[in-house]
mmCIF file of N, CA, C and O in Angstrom:
data_model
loop_
_atom_site.group_PDB
_atom_site.id
_atom_site.type_symbol
_atom_site.label_atom_id
_atom_site.label_comp_id
_atom_site.label_asym_id
_atom_site.label_seq_id
_atom_site.Cartn_x
_atom_site.Cartn_y
_atom_site.Cartn_z
ATOM 1 N N GLY A 1 0.814 -1.187 0.000
ATOM 2 C CA GLY A 1 0.000 0.000 0.000
ATOM 3 C C GLY A 1 0.856 1.249 0.000
ATOM 4 O O GLY A 1 2.079 1.189 0.063
ATOM 5 N N ASN A 2 0.206 2.375 -0.085
ATOM 6 C CA ASN A 2 0.912 3.651 -0.047
ATOM 7 C C ASN A 2 1.113 4.090 1.396
ATOM 8 O O ASN A 2 0.147 4.351 2.095
ATOM 9 N N ALA A 3 2.347 4.166 1.806
ATOM 10 C CA ALA A 3 2.653 4.628 3.170
ATOM 11 C C ALA A 3 2.756 6.145 3.159
ATOM 12 O O ALA A 3 3.487 6.710 2.354
ATOM 13 N N GLN A 4 2.006 6.792 4.016
ATOM 14 C CA GLN A 4 2.054 8.248 4.140
ATOM 15 C C GLN A 4 3.294 8.616 4.948
ATOM 16 O O GLN A 4 3.511 8.082 6.023
ATOM 17 N N GLN A 5 4.119 9.500 4.410
ATOM 18 C CA GLN A 5 5.308 9.935 5.116
ATOM 19 C C GLN A 5 5.051 11.290 5.728
ATOM 20 O O GLN A 5 4.308 12.099 5.192
ATOM 21 N N SER A 6 5.690 11.534 6.861
ATOM 22 C CA SER A 6 5.579 12.849 7.461
ATOM 23 C C SER A 6 6.896 13.208 8.120
ATOM 24 O O SER A 6 7.722 12.350 8.409
ATOM 25 N N LEU A 7 7.070 14.478 8.324
ATOM 26 C CA LEU A 7 8.232 15.033 9.003
ATOM 27 C C LEU A 7 7.748 15.543 10.347
ATOM 28 O O LEU A 7 6.680 16.147 10.433
ATOM 29 N N LEU A 8 8.500 15.278 11.402
ATOM 30 C CA LEU A 8 8.156 15.806 12.711
ATOM 31 C C LEU A 8 9.115 16.938 13.047
ATOM 32 O O LEU A 8 10.325 16.758 13.035
ATOM 33 N N LEU A 9 8.541 18.101 13.330
ATOM 34 C CA LEU A 9 9.327 19.281 13.687
ATOM 35 C C LEU A 9 9.291 19.427 15.203
ATOM 36 O O LEU A 9 8.222 19.552 15.796
ATOM 37 N N PHE A 10 10.460 19.385 15.830
ATOM 38 C CA PHE A 10 10.567 19.545 17.276
ATOM 39 C C PHE A 10 11.024 20.964 17.580
ATOM 40 O O PHE A 10 12.051 21.403 17.071
ATOM 41 N N VAL A 11 10.259 21.677 18.385
ATOM 42 C CA VAL A 11 10.559 23.054 18.757
ATOM 43 C C VAL A 11 10.784 23.097 20.265
ATOM 44 O O VAL A 11 9.913 22.674 21.026
ATOM 45 N N PRO A 12 11.958 23.598 20.703
ATOM 46 C CA PRO A 12 12.191 23.703 22.150
ATOM 47 C C PRO A 12 11.090 24.524 22.820
ATOM 48 O O PRO A 12 10.669 25.552 22.306
ATOM 49 N N GLY A 13 10.582 24.032 23.934
ATOM 50 C CA GLY A 13 9.528 24.718 24.661
ATOM 51 C C GLY A 13 8.132 24.296 24.255
ATOM 52 O O GLY A 13 7.159 24.681 24.887
ATOM 53 N N PHE A 14 8.009 23.505 23.190
ATOM 54 C CA PHE A 14 6.708 23.015 22.742
ATOM 55 C C PHE A 14 6.611 21.560 23.164
ATOM 56 O O PHE A 14 7.549 20.787 22.930
ATOM 57 N N ASP A 15 5.528 21.172 23.784
ATOM 58 C CA ASP A 15 5.458 19.864 24.429
ATOM 59 C C ASP A 15 5.302 18.671 23.497
ATOM 60 O O ASP A 15 5.422 17.540 23.923
ATOM 61 N N ARG A 16 5.058 18.906 22.211
ATOM 62 C CA ARG A 16 4.941 17.774 21.289
ATOM 63 C C ARG A 16 5.418 18.194 19.901
ATOM 64 O O ARG A 16 5.391 19.379 19.558
ATOM 65 N N PRO A 17 5.845 17.240 19.099
ATOM 66 C CA PRO A 17 6.317 17.579 17.755
ATOM 67 C C PRO A 17 5.168 18.031 16.856
ATOM 68 O O PRO A 17 4.019 17.671 17.081
ATOM 69 N N ILE A 18 5.510 18.804 15.851
ATOM 70 C CA ILE A 18 4.536 19.301 14.887
ATOM 71 C C ILE A 18 4.680 18.458 13.619
ATOM 72 O O ILE A 18 5.739 18.451 12.995
ATOM 73 N N PRO A 19 3.644 17.697 13.247
ATOM 74 C CA PRO A 19 3.755 16.859 12.049
ATOM 75 C C PRO A 19 3.552 17.674 10.775
ATOM 76 O O PRO A 19 2.671 18.524 10.693
ATOM 77 N N ILE A 20 4.400 17.433 9.794
ATOM 78 C CA ILE A 20 4.259 18.019 8.459
ATOM 79 C C ILE A 20 4.048 16.838 7.533
ATOM 80 O O ILE A 20 4.931 16.014 7.341
ATOM 81 N N GLU A 21 2.846 16.728 6.997
ATOM 82 C CA GLU A 21 2.455 15.550 6.233
ATOM 83 C C GLU A 21 3.051 15.534 4.835
ATOM 84 O O GLU A 21 3.271 16.582 4.237
ATOM 85 N N GLY A 22 3.276 14.335 4.319
ATOM 86 C CA GLY A 22 3.747 14.011 2.984
ATOM 87 C C GLY A 22 4.086 15.133 2.040
ATOM 88 O O GLY A 22 5.197 15.607 1.994
ATOM 89 N N ASP A 23 3.120 15.589 1.247
ATOM 90 C CA ASP A 23 3.403 16.583 0.212
ATOM 91 C C ASP A 23 3.048 18.001 0.646
ATOM 92 O O ASP A 23 2.962 18.908 -0.167
ATOM 93 N N GLN A 24 2.879 18.216 1.923
ATOM 94 C CA GLN A 24 2.530 19.533 2.455
ATOM 95 C C GLN A 24 3.767 20.440 2.468
ATOM 96 O O GLN A 24 4.872 19.988 2.715
ATOM 97 N N SER A 25 3.579 21.723 2.192
ATOM 98 C CA SER A 25 4.641 22.711 2.317
ATOM 99 C C SER A 25 4.311 23.630 3.481
ATOM 100 O O SER A 25 3.158 24.006 3.669
ATOM 101 N N VAL A 26 5.329 23.976 4.259
ATOM 102 C CA VAL A 26 5.133 24.787 5.452
ATOM 103 C C VAL A 26 6.156 25.909 5.471
ATOM 104 O O VAL A 26 7.341 25.681 5.209
ATOM 105 N N ILE A 27 5.696 27.127 5.763
ATOM 106 C CA ILE A 27 6.594 28.262 5.967
ATOM 107 C C ILE A 27 6.790 28.427 7.466
ATOM 108 O O ILE A 27 5.821 28.507 8.217
ATOM 109 N N LEU A 28 8.041 28.437 7.903
ATOM 110 C CA LEU A 28 8.386 28.685 9.300
ATOM 111 C C LEU A 28 8.874 30.116 9.415
ATOM 112 O O LEU A 28 9.692 30.566 8.611
ATOM 113 N N GLY A 29 8.374 30.854 10.390
ATOM 114 C CA GLY A 29 8.785 32.242 10.558
ATOM 115 C C GLY A 29 8.228 32.807 11.845
ATOM 116 O O GLY A 29 7.883 32.086 12.775
ATOM 117 N N ARG A 30 8.129 34.145 11.883
ATOM 118 C CA ARG A 30 7.592 34.791 13.076
ATOM 119 C C ARG A 30 6.716 35.972 12.679
ATOM 120 O O ARG A 30 6.883 36.550 11.608
ATOM 121 N N ASN A 31 5.774 36.289 13.544
ATOM 122 C CA ASN A 31 4.846 37.412 13.336
ATOM 123 C C ASN A 31 4.155 37.340 11.980
ATOM 124 O O ASN A 31 4.031 38.332 11.283
ATOM 125 N N LEU A 32 3.726 36.151 11.612
ATOM 126 C CA LEU A 32 3.050 35.949 10.332
ATOM 127 C C LEU A 32 1.552 36.034 10.549
ATOM 128 O O LEU A 32 0.979 35.246 11.291
ATOM 129 N N GLU A 33 0.921 37.015 9.907
ATOM 130 C CA GLU A 33 -0.512 37.267 10.107
ATOM 131 C C GLU A 33 -1.379 36.330 9.284
ATOM 132 O O GLU A 33 -2.497 36.026 9.658
ATOM 133 N N ASN A 34 -0.892 35.889 8.145
ATOM 134 C CA ASN A 34 -1.699 35.065 7.246
ATOM 135 C C ASN A 34 -1.746 33.622 7.722
ATOM 136 O O ASN A 34 -0.895 33.172 8.477
ATOM 137 N N HIS A 35 -2.732 32.886 7.239
ATOM 138 C CA HIS A 35 -2.852 31.474 7.575
ATOM 139 C C HIS A 35 -2.272 30.590 6.485
ATOM 140 O O HIS A 35 -2.118 29.398 6.684
ATOM 141 N N SER A 36 -1.977 31.172 5.319
ATOM 142 C CA SER A 36 -1.348 30.400 4.252
ATOM 143 C C SER A 36 -0.453 31.311 3.433
ATOM 144 O O SER A 36 -0.647 32.518 3.372
ATOM 145 N N GLY A 37 0.553 30.709 2.815
ATOM 146 C CA GLY A 37 1.509 31.454 2.006
ATOM 147 C C GLY A 37 0.994 31.687 0.604
ATOM 148 O O GLY A 37 -0.125 31.284 0.253
ATOM 149 N N PRO A 38 1.813 32.323 -0.240
ATOM 150 C CA PRO A 38 1.382 32.678 -1.592
ATOM 151 C C PRO A 38 1.044 31.482 -2.479
ATOM 152 O O PRO A 38 0.232 31.589 -3.390
ATOM 153 N N GLN A 39 1.625 30.332 -2.203
ATOM 154 C CA GLN A 39 1.348 29.124 -2.984
ATOM 155 C C GLN A 39 0.451 28.162 -2.206
ATOM 156 O O GLN A 39 0.408 26.980 -2.504
ATOM 157 N N GLY A 40 -0.201 28.661 -1.150
ATOM 158 C CA GLY A 40 -1.071 27.822 -0.338
ATOM 159 C C GLY A 40 -0.360 27.076 0.778
ATOM 160 O O GLY A 40 -0.933 26.183 1.384
ATOM 161 N N GLU A 41 0.906 27.436 1.040
ATOM 162 C CA GLU A 41 1.657 26.761 2.089
ATOM 163 C C GLU A 41 1.031 27.034 3.458
ATOM 164 O O GLU A 41 0.511 28.107 3.705
ATOM 165 N N VAL A 42 1.120 26.046 4.321
ATOM 166 C CA VAL A 42 0.718 26.233 5.709
ATOM 167 C C VAL A 42 1.768 27.122 6.368
ATOM 168 O O VAL A 42 2.952 27.019 6.066
ATOM 169 N N ILE A 43 1.340 28.014 7.250
ATOM 170 C CA ILE A 43 2.276 28.888 7.952
ATOM 171 C C ILE A 43 2.328 28.503 9.413
ATOM 172 O O ILE A 43 1.288 28.320 10.050
ATOM 173 N N PHE A 44 3.542 28.344 9.922
ATOM 174 C CA PHE A 44 3.722 28.064 11.340
ATOM 175 C C PHE A 44 4.503 29.207 11.968
ATOM 176 O O PHE A 44 5.660 29.445 11.619
ATOM 177 N N ASP A 45 3.854 29.939 12.866
ATOM 178 C CA ASP A 45 4.443 31.100 13.521
ATOM 179 C C ASP A 45 5.227 30.655 14.749
ATOM 180 O O ASP A 45 4.666 30.106 15.701
ATOM 181 N N LEU A 46 6.537 30.881 14.733
ATOM 182 C CA LEU A 46 7.413 30.485 15.831
ATOM 183 C C LEU A 46 7.559 31.575 16.889
ATOM 184 O O LEU A 46 8.344 31.414 17.829
ATOM 185 N N SER A 47 6.791 32.658 16.786
ATOM 186 C CA SER A 47 6.888 33.762 17.758
ATOM 187 C C SER A 47 6.731 33.317 19.209
ATOM 188 O O SER A 47 7.480 33.791 20.067
ATOM 189 N N PRO A 48 5.790 32.415 19.522
ATOM 190 C CA PRO A 48 5.635 32.003 20.923
ATOM 191 C C PRO A 48 6.855 31.261 21.487
ATOM 192 O O PRO A 48 6.931 31.013 22.670
ATOM 193 N N PHE A 49 7.794 30.897 20.624
ATOM 194 C CA PHE A 49 8.951 30.116 21.046
ATOM 195 C C PHE A 49 10.234 30.950 21.018
ATOM 196 O O PHE A 49 11.302 30.455 20.662
ATOM 197 N N GLU A 50 10.118 32.246 21.366
ATOM 198 C CA GLU A 50 11.268 33.165 21.430
ATOM 199 C C GLU A 50 12.004 33.251 20.090
ATOM 200 O O GLU A 50 13.223 33.307 20.029
ATOM 201 N N ALA A 51 11.236 33.254 19.015
ATOM 202 C CA ALA A 51 11.806 33.258 17.674
ATOM 203 C C ALA A 51 12.671 34.486 17.408
ATOM 204 O O ALA A 51 13.760 34.370 16.836
ATOM 205 N N LEU A 52 12.212 35.670 17.808
ATOM 206 C CA LEU A 52 12.974 36.888 17.561
ATOM 207 C C LEU A 52 14.330 36.823 18.259
ATOM 208 O O LEU A 52 15.369 37.079 17.646
ATOM 209 N N ASP A 53 14.334 36.424 19.519
ATOM 210 C CA ASP A 53 15.583 36.323 20.272
ATOM 211 C C ASP A 53 16.510 35.247 19.716
ATOM 212 O O ASP A 53 17.723 35.302 19.924
ATOM 213 N N SER A 54 15.940 34.280 19.010
ATOM 214 C CA SER A 54 16.741 33.195 18.431
ATOM 215 C C SER A 54 17.205 33.498 17.013
ATOM 216 O O SER A 54 17.852 32.662 16.380
ATOM 217 N N GLY A 55 16.842 34.675 16.480
ATOM 218 C CA GLY A 55 17.296 35.065 15.145
ATOM 219 C C GLY A 55 16.437 34.566 14.002
ATOM 220 O O GLY A 55 16.879 34.536 12.860
ATOM 221 N N VAL A 56 15.193 34.189 14.275
ATOM 222 C CA VAL A 56 14.294 33.709 13.225
ATOM 223 C C VAL A 56 13.717 34.904 12.479
ATOM 224 O O VAL A 56 13.202 35.834 13.086
ATOM 225 N N SER A 57 13.821 34.885 11.151
ATOM 226 C CA SER A 57 13.265 35.967 10.342
ATOM 227 C C SER A 57 11.773 35.735 10.107
ATOM 228 O O SER A 57 11.231 34.680 10.432
ATOM 229 N N ARG A 58 11.105 36.745 9.523
ATOM 230 C CA ARG A 58 9.657 36.644 9.293
ATOM 231 C C ARG A 58 9.289 35.414 8.464
ATOM 232 O O ARG A 58 8.368 34.692 8.784
ATOM 233 N N ARG A 59 9.965 35.220 7.368
ATOM 234 C CA ARG A 59 9.780 34.016 6.533
ATOM 235 C C ARG A 59 11.126 33.315 6.503
ATOM 236 O O ARG A 59 11.899 33.466 5.570
ATOM 237 N N HIS A 60 11.373 32.556 7.529
ATOM 238 C CA HIS A 60 12.692 32.007 7.794
ATOM 239 C C HIS A 60 13.021 30.795 6.921
ATOM 240 O O HIS A 60 14.127 30.680 6.418
ATOM 241 N N ALA A 61 12.084 29.890 6.766
ATOM 242 C CA ALA A 61 12.353 28.660 6.030
ATOM 243 C C ALA A 61 11.075 28.124 5.391
ATOM 244 O O ALA A 61 9.985 28.304 5.920
ATOM 245 N N LEU A 62 11.262 27.466 4.269
ATOM 246 C CA LEU A 62 10.172 26.751 3.612
ATOM 247 C C LEU A 62 10.535 25.280 3.646
ATOM 248 O O LEU A 62 11.597 24.886 3.179
ATOM 249 N N VAL A 63 9.677 24.482 4.250
ATOM 250 C CA VAL A 63 9.861 23.035 4.293
ATOM 251 C C VAL A 63 8.864 22.440 3.312
ATOM 252 O O VAL A 63 7.665 22.674 3.424
ATOM 253 N N ARG A 64 9.372 21.701 2.350
ATOM 254 C CA ARG A 64 8.515 21.195 1.284
ATOM 255 C C ARG A 64 8.571 19.674 1.244
ATOM 256 O O ARG A 64 9.662 19.099 1.169
ATOM 257 N N GLY A 65 7.435 19.046 1.298
ATOM 258 C CA GLY A 65 7.372 17.588 1.161
ATOM 259 C C GLY A 65 7.467 17.193 -0.293
ATOM 260 O O GLY A 65 7.166 17.981 -1.183
ATOM 261 N N GLU A 66 7.909 15.980 -0.533
ATOM 262 C CA GLU A 66 7.991 15.492 -1.906
ATOM 263 C C GLU A 66 6.651 14.997 -2.390
ATOM 264 O O GLU A 66 5.899 14.423 -1.632
ATOM 265 N N ARG A 67 6.386 15.220 -3.632
ATOM 266 C CA ARG A 67 5.130 14.759 -4.228
ATOM 267 C C ARG A 67 5.367 13.489 -4.984
ATOM 268 O O ARG A 67 6.347 13.188 -5.496
#
């Protein structure tokens, strides 16, 4: 069968990993007001995890699953 793959993102201070499913794309950043990126990417705001003090930019990284 088709096994669904996912990536688990571990963030210090967050009590559980954040799953990023198979072909999903996620933007990691801080102070992001939108709920999705320009291509429909899911946005994960790292502001609650001291992102600014850790040097995270507004649109810091794009994590893209393989299709």
